[in-house]
XYZ file of C-alpha atoms in Angstrom:
699
model
C -46.776 -192.219 -0.014
C -43.383 -190.580 -0.933
C -42.276 -190.089 -5.000
C -39.057 -192.265 -4.308
C -40.628 -195.410 -4.541
C -42.958 -194.382 -7.448
C -42.490 -197.441 -10.733
C -42.848 -195.297 -13.405
C -43.397 -196.206 -16.918
C -44.350 -193.729 -19.488
C -45.668 -195.721 -22.384
C -45.395 -193.448 -26.005
C -45.927 -194.289 -29.830
C -43.190 -194.999 -31.386
C -41.763 -195.636 -35.137
C -42.432 -199.477 -35.505
C -45.203 -200.065 -31.711
C -44.242 -198.284 -29.008
C -41.514 -196.855 -26.581
C -41.193 -198.508 -23.330
C -38.946 -195.898 -20.446
C -39.094 -196.056 -16.944
C -37.950 -194.178 -13.730
C -37.341 -196.102 -10.715
C -36.465 -195.533 -6.936
C -33.178 -197.780 -8.461
C -32.712 -196.437 -11.736
C -33.974 -195.106 -15.047
C -34.455 -197.469 -18.485
C -36.361 -197.212 -22.109
C -37.057 -200.258 -24.252
C -39.124 -200.487 -27.225
C -41.863 -202.901 -27.386
C -44.110 -204.892 -30.291
C -47.366 -204.796 -29.029
C -50.572 -205.924 -30.462
C -52.685 -203.135 -28.736
C -55.863 -203.948 -31.372
C -55.918 -207.191 -30.947
C -55.453 -207.234 -27.419
C -58.120 -204.349 -27.311
C -60.411 -207.110 -29.954
C -60.708 -209.483 -26.390
C -62.173 -206.626 -24.538
C -65.661 -208.336 -24.695
C -64.780 -211.305 -23.959
C -63.198 -210.180 -20.655
C -65.849 -208.050 -19.785
C -68.267 -210.922 -20.210
C -65.804 -213.558 -17.991
C -65.184 -210.260 -15.034
C -68.770 -210.490 -15.600
C -69.850 -213.907 -15.295
C -66.834 -214.437 -12.471
C -69.117 -212.508 -10.169
C -72.193 -214.503 -10.693
C -71.477 -217.771 -10.499
C -70.925 -220.837 -8.345
C -67.200 -221.295 -7.116
C -65.042 -223.357 -9.220
C -67.248 -222.020 -12.514
C -64.914 -218.935 -11.776
C -61.041 -221.134 -12.928
C -62.176 -220.944 -16.264
C -63.032 -217.468 -17.047
C -59.715 -216.377 -15.657
C -58.035 -218.102 -18.378
C -57.669 -215.443 -20.823
C -57.587 -212.467 -18.062
C -54.528 -213.848 -17.127
C -53.154 -214.273 -20.929
C -53.686 -211.026 -21.585
C -52.225 -209.688 -18.434
C -48.865 -212.331 -19.153
C -49.039 -210.912 -22.741
C -48.561 -206.602 -20.942
C -47.141 -208.191 -18.473
C -44.098 -209.841 -20.933
C -44.564 -206.392 -23.299
C -43.122 -203.966 -20.308
C -40.910 -205.959 -17.380
C -38.975 -206.973 -19.899
C -35.397 -207.556 -18.931
C -33.340 -205.072 -17.720
C -36.470 -203.114 -16.500
C -37.932 -206.102 -14.687
C -34.569 -206.848 -13.332
C -35.513 -202.416 -12.553
C -38.261 -203.411 -10.898
C -37.297 -206.149 -8.254
C -35.081 -204.498 -7.586
C -37.249 -201.470 -6.662
C -40.101 -203.257 -4.856
C -36.970 -205.035 -2.798
C -36.169 -201.575 -1.637
C -39.423 -200.479 -0.936
C -39.616 -203.185 0.613
C -36.674 -202.486 3.128
C -37.643 -199.492 3.888
C -41.414 -201.237 5.183
C -42.560 -198.595 1.919
C -45.160 -200.108 -0.882
C -43.728 -199.336 -4.268
C -46.594 -197.984 -6.501
C -46.941 -198.336 -10.384
C -47.527 -195.505 -11.840
C -48.445 -195.607 -15.952
C -47.826 -192.417 -17.774
C -49.714 -193.305 -20.929
C -49.301 -191.375 -23.962
C -50.853 -193.364 -26.585
C -54.509 -193.887 -27.229
C -54.939 -197.437 -27.816
C -52.688 -198.281 -25.071
C -54.780 -196.470 -22.290
C -57.410 -198.684 -23.401
C -55.735 -201.810 -22.107
C -56.672 -202.958 -19.092
C -53.549 -202.795 -17.291
C -54.702 -204.070 -14.292
C -54.465 -207.138 -15.115
C -50.871 -207.727 -14.914
C -49.788 -210.350 -14.248
C -46.809 -212.565 -13.837
C -47.058 -216.693 -12.034
C -43.323 -216.126 -11.185
C -44.006 -213.281 -8.665
C -46.950 -213.412 -7.167
C -49.451 -213.043 -9.837
C -51.267 -209.730 -10.611
C -49.342 -206.498 -9.466
C -52.414 -205.212 -8.466
C -53.297 -207.121 -5.984
C -49.465 -206.372 -4.601
C -48.910 -202.622 -5.363
C -51.480 -199.297 -5.761
C -52.005 -198.898 -9.361
C -51.740 -195.438 -10.479
C -53.090 -194.330 -14.329
C -51.152 -190.830 -14.380
C -53.062 -188.104 -17.241
C -50.706 -185.431 -17.710
C -52.021 -182.384 -18.797
C -51.047 -178.787 -18.027
C -53.429 -176.988 -16.134
C -52.881 -177.133 -11.845
C -55.068 -178.863 -9.542
C -55.503 -178.474 -5.905
C -53.329 -181.398 -4.504
C -54.997 -183.682 -2.407
C -54.498 -183.162 1.069
C -57.142 -181.137 2.895
C -57.843 -180.733 7.073
C -60.489 -181.765 8.398
C -63.731 -182.414 8.753
C -63.556 -184.274 5.260
C -66.861 -183.427 3.579
C -68.041 -186.609 1.840
C -71.247 -185.572 -0.994
C -73.178 -188.666 -2.387
C -75.963 -188.966 -4.620
C -77.545 -191.988 -6.285
C -79.287 -191.341 -10.208
C -81.888 -194.408 -10.694
C -83.669 -192.959 -13.572
C -86.994 -196.170 -14.407
C -86.139 -197.460 -17.532
C -82.684 -198.512 -16.317
C -81.869 -201.765 -14.221
C -82.393 -200.814 -10.506
C -79.110 -200.975 -8.385
C -78.858 -202.147 -4.759
C -78.440 -198.296 -3.840
C -79.512 -198.127 0.183
C -77.201 -201.199 0.661
C -74.048 -198.795 -0.881
C -74.643 -196.359 0.873
C -75.527 -198.013 4.431
C -72.140 -199.960 3.907
C -70.312 -195.795 3.205
C -72.574 -194.374 6.188
C -71.099 -197.229 8.519
C -67.464 -197.165 7.292
C -67.486 -193.902 8.134
C -69.325 -193.564 10.931
C -66.973 -193.825 14.338
C -65.081 -190.446 12.326
C -68.287 -188.806 11.724
C -69.659 -188.858 15.502
C -66.166 -187.775 16.267
C -66.371 -184.916 13.604
C -63.300 -185.369 11.288
C -65.811 -186.426 8.259
C -69.077 -184.598 7.312
C -71.021 -186.619 4.898
C -74.545 -185.337 3.018
C -76.407 -186.875 0.377
C -78.520 -185.252 -2.282
C -82.526 -185.059 -2.385
C -82.687 -186.490 -5.381
C -81.514 -187.621 -8.872
C -81.690 -184.897 -11.043
C -78.056 -182.551 -12.531
C -79.764 -179.336 -10.662
C -80.194 -181.319 -6.985
C -76.219 -182.302 -7.848
C -75.877 -178.806 -8.593
C -77.661 -176.909 -6.244
C -75.638 -179.512 -3.735
C -72.322 -178.645 -5.187
C -72.501 -174.908 -4.376
C -72.521 -176.430 -1.075
C -68.946 -177.029 -1.632
C -67.414 -180.877 -1.210
C -63.341 -182.503 -1.224
C -65.535 -185.794 -2.116
C -68.111 -186.831 -5.047
C -69.623 -190.414 -3.994
C -71.867 -191.053 -7.243
C -74.340 -194.396 -7.368
C -75.677 -195.192 -10.556
C -75.345 -195.903 -13.863
C -72.418 -194.923 -17.136
C -72.446 -194.795 -20.004
C -69.698 -194.670 -23.401
C -70.597 -192.918 -26.411
C -69.569 -194.318 -29.278
C -69.967 -191.154 -31.693
C -69.113 -188.213 -29.783
C -65.593 -190.949 -28.425
C -66.804 -189.504 -24.347
C -67.767 -191.189 -21.534
C -71.011 -189.916 -20.040
C -73.161 -190.521 -16.604
C -76.683 -190.839 -16.458
C -78.860 -188.705 -14.034
C -82.828 -188.861 -13.622
C -84.970 -185.374 -15.181
C -88.289 -184.098 -13.157
C -89.949 -187.450 -14.836
C -87.423 -189.908 -13.806
C -86.327 -190.809 -17.490
C -82.249 -190.950 -18.739
C -80.776 -188.014 -18.855
C -77.636 -188.434 -20.032
C -74.434 -185.719 -18.795
C -71.551 -186.245 -21.008
C -68.046 -186.130 -18.909
C -66.142 -183.014 -20.401
C -70.167 -181.471 -19.489
C -69.422 -182.901 -15.682
C -65.747 -181.525 -15.525
C -67.233 -178.059 -15.734
C -70.679 -178.990 -13.216
C -67.792 -180.487 -10.778
C -66.143 -177.186 -11.124
C -68.817 -174.664 -9.560
C -67.730 -176.223 -6.074
C -66.433 -174.335 -3.531
C -64.285 -175.869 -1.742
C -63.187 -178.044 -5.064
C -63.491 -182.243 -4.106
C -60.433 -183.934 -3.858
C -61.372 -186.896 -5.188
C -64.339 -188.383 -6.904
C -65.546 -192.350 -6.743
C -68.303 -193.460 -9.857
C -69.311 -195.635 -8.965
C -71.218 -196.859 -12.196
C -70.542 -199.188 -14.995
C -67.872 -198.330 -18.276
C -66.721 -194.474 -16.851
C -63.492 -196.213 -16.913
C -63.256 -197.181 -20.569
C -61.973 -195.142 -22.939
C -62.111 -195.157 -26.535
C -58.874 -196.387 -28.963
C -58.716 -192.383 -31.095
C -58.916 -190.538 -27.721
C -56.592 -190.254 -25.130
C -58.892 -188.367 -22.634
C -62.068 -190.423 -24.030
C -62.957 -191.474 -20.514
C -64.817 -189.817 -17.982
C -62.129 -191.094 -15.055
C -59.745 -189.234 -17.926
C -61.883 -186.909 -18.708
C -62.959 -185.700 -14.993
C -59.153 -185.360 -14.145
C -59.116 -181.519 -16.013
C -61.080 -181.140 -12.356
C -60.900 -183.081 -10.134
C -57.000 -184.517 -8.595
C -58.538 -188.506 -8.413
C -60.532 -190.288 -9.520
C -61.759 -193.762 -8.866
C -64.096 -195.657 -12.038
C -65.782 -199.003 -13.102
C -63.891 -200.280 -16.403
C -66.152 -203.262 -17.087
C -70.480 -203.269 -15.671
C -69.504 -203.837 -12.015
C -72.384 -206.440 -10.191
C -74.457 -204.604 -7.440
C -73.418 -206.114 -4.812
C -68.950 -205.752 -6.046
C -69.450 -202.103 -6.116
C -71.082 -202.678 -2.419
C -68.017 -204.450 -0.664
C -65.467 -201.625 -3.284
C -66.873 -198.770 -1.570
C -67.367 -199.693 1.314
C -63.030 -201.352 1.954
C -62.622 -198.094 0.336
C -64.215 -195.824 2.936
C -62.112 -198.169 5.398
C -59.058 -197.568 4.271
C -59.353 -194.138 4.580
C -60.465 -193.702 7.641
C -57.802 -195.860 8.672
C -55.610 -193.498 6.719
C -54.198 -195.027 4.067
C -53.731 -192.740 1.019
C -56.005 -192.830 -1.846
C -54.325 -195.311 -3.950
C -53.177 -198.438 -1.630
C -57.521 -197.778 -0.379
C -57.906 -198.516 -3.913
C -56.593 -202.051 -3.748
C -57.675 -202.674 -0.353
C -60.589 -202.490 -2.057
C -60.277 -204.810 -4.763
C -58.338 -207.043 -1.972
C -61.647 -207.270 -0.842
C -63.203 -207.271 -3.539
C -60.933 -210.670 -3.996
C -61.174 -212.173 -0.393
C -65.404 -212.277 -1.301
C -64.724 -214.700 -3.961
C -61.417 -216.020 -4.316
C -61.953 -216.645 -7.648
C -64.188 -213.501 -9.081
C -62.732 -211.304 -11.784
C -64.087 -208.121 -10.717
C -61.595 -206.705 -8.778
C -59.149 -205.954 -11.736
C -63.038 -203.490 -12.761
C -62.339 -200.438 -10.282
C -59.086 -198.326 -11.967
C -57.164 -195.294 -10.433
C -56.899 -191.697 -12.252
C -54.609 -189.352 -10.271
C -52.440 -186.519 -11.501
C -51.068 -185.727 -7.799
C -48.082 -187.301 -6.247
C -49.413 -186.942 -3.022
C -52.126 -189.721 -2.595
C -53.026 -189.156 1.072
C -56.656 -187.311 1.045
C -55.848 -185.844 5.022
C -53.688 -187.134 7.909
C -56.222 -188.907 11.226
C -53.405 -189.023 12.961
C -52.470 -185.437 13.818
C -54.528 -183.181 16.211
C -56.710 -180.902 13.803
C -54.588 -177.369 13.615
C -56.770 -173.512 13.972
C -56.946 -172.399 10.719
C -54.260 -169.966 10.626
C -55.295 -166.207 9.843
C -55.442 -164.688 6.512
C -52.339 -163.233 4.764
C -51.833 -159.813 5.501
C -52.030 -158.203 2.281
C -49.186 -155.196 1.979
C -51.729 -152.149 0.037
C -50.868 -148.875 -0.728
C -46.319 -148.678 0.291
C -43.572 -148.158 -2.332
C -41.829 -150.693 -3.160
C -38.002 -149.727 -1.379
C -36.354 -149.032 -4.634
C -34.746 -145.633 -3.311
C -31.177 -146.969 -2.652
C -28.879 -146.962 -4.964
C -25.030 -148.554 -4.125
C -23.646 -146.392 -2.454
C -26.564 -146.877 0.750
C -27.633 -142.995 -0.085
C -31.089 -141.838 -2.003
C -31.471 -142.219 -5.714
C -34.293 -140.763 -7.774
C -37.120 -143.164 -6.982
C -35.699 -146.325 -9.138
C -32.307 -147.636 -8.716
C -29.952 -147.967 -11.390
C -30.619 -151.177 -14.085
C -27.881 -153.452 -13.668
C -24.431 -152.913 -16.153
C -25.814 -153.596 -19.982
C -24.962 -157.462 -21.268
C -22.239 -156.684 -24.611
C -23.843 -157.236 -27.292
C -25.598 -160.441 -27.951
C -23.666 -163.159 -30.211
C -25.311 -163.292 -33.718
C -24.858 -166.917 -33.925
C -27.481 -168.426 -35.623
C -29.404 -171.260 -33.273
C -30.120 -175.056 -33.911
C -33.616 -175.345 -36.104
C -34.536 -177.959 -34.007
C -33.286 -179.272 -30.070
C -34.316 -182.562 -29.425
C -35.296 -182.637 -25.156
C -36.200 -185.635 -24.781
C -39.290 -184.784 -23.188
C -42.684 -182.074 -22.903
C -41.552 -178.248 -22.237
C -43.925 -177.145 -20.247
C -41.803 -173.800 -20.298
C -38.626 -171.743 -21.563
C -36.397 -168.533 -21.832
C -33.658 -166.624 -24.463
C -30.902 -165.971 -22.218
C -30.468 -161.845 -23.076
C -27.562 -162.960 -25.142
C -29.172 -165.520 -27.878
C -26.050 -168.062 -26.980
C -28.326 -169.430 -24.227
C -31.759 -171.159 -23.178
C -33.796 -172.609 -20.342
C -36.646 -175.117 -20.525
C -38.655 -176.233 -17.346
C -40.211 -179.871 -17.513
C -41.205 -182.279 -15.711
C -38.612 -182.867 -12.657
C -35.813 -180.807 -14.637
C -34.292 -177.246 -15.141
C -31.595 -177.218 -17.876
C -29.813 -174.939 -19.949
C -28.851 -175.713 -23.365
C -26.560 -174.065 -25.860
C -28.592 -173.379 -28.897
C -26.053 -173.646 -31.749
C -24.556 -177.996 -30.493
C -28.182 -178.181 -28.663
C -26.108 -180.110 -25.972
C -27.154 -179.849 -22.310
C -25.108 -177.188 -20.335
C -26.448 -176.924 -16.842
C -29.147 -179.250 -15.919
C -31.520 -179.636 -12.439
C -33.063 -182.528 -11.010
C -36.395 -181.832 -9.143
C -38.096 -184.378 -6.131
C -40.924 -185.813 -7.559
C -41.928 -187.497 -10.436
C -45.000 -185.222 -11.094
C -42.567 -181.854 -10.041
C -43.771 -179.768 -13.181
C -41.405 -176.186 -13.798
C -44.224 -174.484 -14.654
C -42.308 -171.009 -15.430
C -39.124 -169.697 -16.180
C -37.553 -166.323 -16.681
C -33.719 -165.244 -17.315
C -32.467 -161.648 -14.773
C -32.398 -158.759 -17.980
C -28.424 -159.354 -17.424
C -28.376 -162.946 -17.611
C -27.227 -163.550 -14.467
C -29.609 -165.068 -12.598
C -32.558 -167.175 -13.865
C -35.380 -168.192 -12.309
C -38.285 -170.810 -11.780
C -41.618 -171.622 -10.426
C -42.860 -175.773 -10.217
C -45.143 -177.418 -8.771
C -43.308 -178.228 -5.626
C -44.666 -174.935 -4.032
C -40.742 -173.528 -4.565
C -39.554 -170.851 -6.892
C -35.617 -171.229 -7.450
C -33.608 -168.469 -8.105
C -29.650 -169.369 -9.624
C -26.645 -167.808 -10.329
C -25.833 -168.931 -13.087
C -22.142 -167.549 -13.296
C -21.377 -169.922 -9.826
C -24.429 -172.595 -10.749
C -25.483 -172.113 -7.671
C -28.868 -172.121 -5.565
C -29.647 -168.034 -4.319
C -33.033 -167.983 -3.173
C -36.263 -170.367 -3.226
C -39.745 -168.359 -2.119
C -42.283 -171.306 -0.733
C -46.462 -170.501 -1.695
C -49.070 -172.112 -1.028
C -49.975 -174.043 -4.097
C -48.732 -174.571 -7.603
C -45.555 -171.343 -9.098
C -47.459 -171.714 -12.198
C -44.801 -167.780 -13.150
C -41.782 -165.862 -12.402
C -40.849 -162.764 -13.592
C -38.326 -160.332 -12.993
C -38.000 -156.482 -13.025
C -35.279 -154.246 -14.838
C -33.112 -153.885 -12.132
C -32.932 -157.407 -11.650
C -33.726 -157.063 -7.601
C -37.275 -157.553 -7.233
C -39.180 -161.015 -8.893
C -43.016 -161.201 -9.303
C -44.720 -164.811 -9.071
C -47.529 -166.053 -10.352
C -49.292 -168.805 -7.765
C -52.346 -171.584 -8.512
C -52.942 -170.434 -4.512
C -54.743 -167.338 -6.385
C -52.201 -164.257 -5.956
C -49.920 -162.949 -7.314
C -46.148 -161.761 -5.069
C -43.661 -159.534 -6.000
C -40.422 -160.546 -3.521
C -37.340 -157.793 -2.930
C -34.260 -161.126 -4.098
C -31.673 -158.624 -2.149
C -33.812 -160.107 1.556
C -35.919 -163.042 0.377
C -39.373 -161.158 1.923
C -42.649 -160.807 0.181
C -43.467 -156.822 -0.340
C -46.700 -157.639 -2.422
C -49.152 -159.379 -2.043
C -52.040 -159.379 -5.262
C -55.362 -161.279 -4.858
C -57.409 -163.403 -7.543
C -60.658 -164.663 -7.255
C -58.697 -167.771 -8.613
C -55.243 -169.268 -10.090
C -52.749 -166.982 -11.696
C -51.018 -168.079 -14.260
C -48.778 -165.616 -16.187
C -46.789 -162.290 -14.379
C -45.099 -159.057 -15.999
C -43.051 -156.471 -15.388
C -43.379 -152.929 -17.440
C -40.067 -152.436 -18.677
C -40.094 -149.539 -15.732
C -40.968 -151.946 -13.082
C -43.904 -149.357 -11.879
C -47.161 -151.943 -13.188
C -47.367 -155.712 -13.126
C -49.534 -157.807 -15.624
C -50.791 -160.731 -14.268
C -53.054 -164.085 -16.260
C -55.664 -165.301 -13.430
C -57.974 -168.393 -14.346
C -60.910 -166.197 -13.500
C -61.712 -165.470 -17.307
C -59.413 -161.534 -17.117
C -56.010 -160.564 -16.872
C -55.681 -157.694 -14.743
C -52.589 -154.208 -14.698
C -51.228 -153.409 -11.096
C -49.251 -150.411 -10.336
C -46.250 -151.801 -7.889
C -46.598 -148.814 -5.959
C -49.604 -149.389 -4.258
C -51.315 -152.015 -5.678
C -53.906 -150.443 -6.358
C -55.487 -152.589 -9.713
C -55.698 -149.882 -12.682
C -57.066 -152.148 -15.999
C -59.709 -155.463 -15.304
C -59.119 -156.875 -19.449
C -61.843 -159.852 -20.089
C -61.779 -162.661 -21.449
C -63.995 -165.437 -22.400
C -62.025 -168.051 -20.884
C -59.292 -168.877 -18.915
C -56.118 -166.546 -18.726
C -52.774 -168.357 -19.794
C -50.539 -165.650 -20.359
C -49.417 -162.130 -20.672
C -47.120 -159.884 -22.021
C -45.352 -156.356 -21.904
C -43.881 -154.607 -25.578
C -40.048 -153.813 -24.080
C -41.111 -150.412 -25.184
C -43.374 -150.569 -23.047
C -46.787 -148.824 -25.251
C -49.004 -152.172 -25.988
C -49.354 -155.018 -23.699
C -50.877 -158.293 -25.152
C -53.105 -161.096 -23.411
C -53.558 -164.720 -24.640
C -56.592 -166.607 -23.368
C -58.320 -170.591 -24.102
C -60.427 -168.852 -25.959
C -58.939 -169.421 -29.110
C -57.960 -165.268 -28.993
C -55.105 -162.642 -27.880
C -55.804 -159.378 -26.828
C -53.336 -156.341 -27.810
C -53.860 -152.557 -25.695
C -52.421 -149.164 -26.035
C -50.925 -149.405 -21.964
C -51.165 -145.336 -21.668
C -54.884 -145.282 -22.798
C -55.655 -148.218 -21.183
C -57.756 -149.414 -24.291
C -57.562 -152.316 -26.673
C -56.239 -151.762 -30.034
C -56.597 -155.169 -32.205
C -57.994 -158.783 -31.146
C -56.362 -161.684 -33.076
C -57.702 -165.199 -33.148
C -56.209 -168.907 -33.416
C -58.119 -172.323 -33.918
C -57.969 -173.570 -30.961
C -56.367 -171.565 -27.141
C -53.461 -169.398 -27.268
C -51.156 -170.773 -24.631
C -47.791 -168.751 -24.661
C -46.738 -165.567 -26.328
C -44.083 -162.795 -26.550
C -42.899 -159.383 -27.932
C -40.053 -159.353 -30.345
C -36.714 -157.020 -28.178
C -37.501 -154.232 -30.912
C -41.252 -154.362 -30.369
C -41.950 -154.816 -33.319
C -43.367 -158.777 -33.907
C -45.821 -161.059 -31.664
C -45.443 -164.272 -31.665
C -47.751 -166.908 -30.011
C -48.447 -170.306 -29.358
C -51.460 -172.787 -29.524
C -52.837 -175.404 -28.257
C -53.305 -177.198 -31.861
C -49.144 -177.022 -32.458
C -49.515 -173.479 -34.452
C -47.397 -171.338 -33.892
C -48.200 -167.361 -35.634
C -46.097 -164.283 -35.979
C -48.066 -161.865 -36.458
C -47.505 -157.421 -36.423
C -47.403 -155.610 -32.982
C -48.479 -152.216 -34.828
C -51.253 -153.984 -36.960
C -52.221 -157.847 -36.165
C -50.915 -158.883 -39.731
C -50.325 -162.358 -39.943
C -46.408 -162.324 -40.876
C -45.556 -165.782 -39.979
C -47.019 -169.206 -39.627
C -45.159 -172.474 -37.687
C -47.029 -175.821 -37.359
C -45.536 -178.574 -34.821
C -46.895 -181.854 -34.216
C -48.602 -181.596 -30.602
C -49.988 -177.844 -28.271
C -47.229 -175.239 -27.954
C -46.281 -174.489 -24.388
C -43.473 -171.307 -24.785
C -42.517 -169.371 -28.109
C -39.165 -166.765 -26.824
C -37.997 -164.594 -29.482
C -33.945 -164.790 -29.832
C -32.659 -160.833 -28.785
C -31.445 -159.151 -31.852
C -35.065 -160.389 -33.053
C -34.085 -162.570 -36.137
C -34.802 -166.271 -34.484
C -37.881 -167.456 -33.019
C -37.533 -169.972 -31.039
C -41.021 -172.336 -29.925
C -42.123 -175.670 -28.002
C -43.938 -177.498 -26.043
C -44.793 -180.935 -26.051
C -43.547 -182.615 -28.975
C -40.331 -182.126 -27.420
C -38.485 -180.590 -29.498
C -37.380 -176.154 -29.439
C -38.050 -174.835 -33.062
C -35.557 -171.810 -33.736
C -37.308 -170.181 -37.092
C -35.822 -167.730 -38.757
C -38.228 -164.398 -38.774
C -38.463 -162.601 -42.521
C -37.936 -159.015 -43.027
C -40.557 -156.238 -42.459
C -40.446 -152.821 -42.856
C -41.818 -151.406 -39.210
């Protein structure tokens, strides 16, 4: 399904209520909403009883039970689809219909109490009733960690599991197993789908089965919401058949051992879509989005018959080459058609992080597996050509030095109106680049105004990395559409695109601006020659590469990896020189401009600083939460760090002594010093770029 036909609704807290921002095929708009979310949440027990009662009672009784559902659905619709936004919806729906496409409604909810509401109830009698029966409704969870794309090559491996602890009511799991197997039998017979069942009900049984890898994990059993821990969980059985709960965060860790990793998890279990009004990622499904691109779960208790009907229709639709979101809508319709006054069609919820919802394409012939990409080793980078074509003694001459940076104080705050995911300060200090969802922008730091803006396609495209060349003549950006782009800052023209097999998380120019390094979720760092656009060195890693930095002389490359390590490489030979271990994902790395030190930051709350000459650790810095960004000052005297808890700290690079602390309201994703070393820029999820004057030091 093309992202061009996504009706994206972003909902956030705002003074006096909530703010709504809409991006659609026919334009954008925003509105303020006065919605009593807590009053609607108070109706959830009544709604839950209505959903279950409508499935169990005889025909005719369900119509009375539907009244509170329609009331809540109407209140939600009227709150969001007001005036101009409703007009955008109608015109977008017609445009999609004219192009023979189906409009998708994508909900980007950033308020915990709004996330806990049953948005699948959206209802307007003049527009055909319930929107979820006409459009796929996707709950999009925005987290920064990269995930695998949904699409895989056949055979699609589905791993099923049934867990029914003896103390809980039995489910009609055998019928659901048979229905799933029957729906997939044609594809199983032709070898495009492989279906296996976990031979047991314990966590250990699932762990062992996941070691073999799968693309889809289908769980049949029971779920609950733990109010004390404010988190969802599912219930396994222990060796004696008793309840053995596993909370959502631990379940995500368990699923992460699978290689290949699941692209879809189907939780045919009660309350796996239920969340808490204080925690945005509290439901089992939302928490799993840190690990899995798409999760189907249940926000209310589901009957055995309803679970079987939904599951069978879901996989029949997938087998018919429908995308996941459309397969979920198909499952809703199957429930509605079976008993047209049943309200169980609103129980399933779809959480998704990938804009492309198609798991695989059965209409195309199966491709041969390409040979692994050749890794270039033991090769000297072609640095020996000077501007006249003659041989120089080892390195090209650096580009002409830019004029001294202007000493004009930057604005203390620049409102970017969206999460800042990446940031870079121009060598002159007057301009600053930010990467966010769908865009790369350059700002005048003295006026706070945008001077250049480039929009990228796809509502889910995130610009993970930005970097200026040393001479300021080039700007690079890497994004989740798998492309690194390089622009000429003078002409504003796109000069080069470098395509990868997965999300690009990092970009960095060397000192000559002739080479660029990229780090990708395809588990590799690459070095490219910008004059030819060719890849001249590939450095394989065990997992996604989150950051890359050249040494000041270009002879070394420092990389951050999700395998809990940072690595130092020789750029001439591809030889790994040093491994720096952490206890969790390594998210950022930096070289000091004088080349004497390197620093690495991690989700384990620490920053390690090492001596580059002796390759030994010097000291360790600690935060209260994961450290997402770091940078050395241009004079090499200071280190700045930014953390998931909103903390920004500045430290003396010689000793690790704390010099300054600044607190953001939300997570900090990027920090950068201005070229005069007098100001620090920091930015993140509060949508502001903060510029802070640094205190004088004796360093």
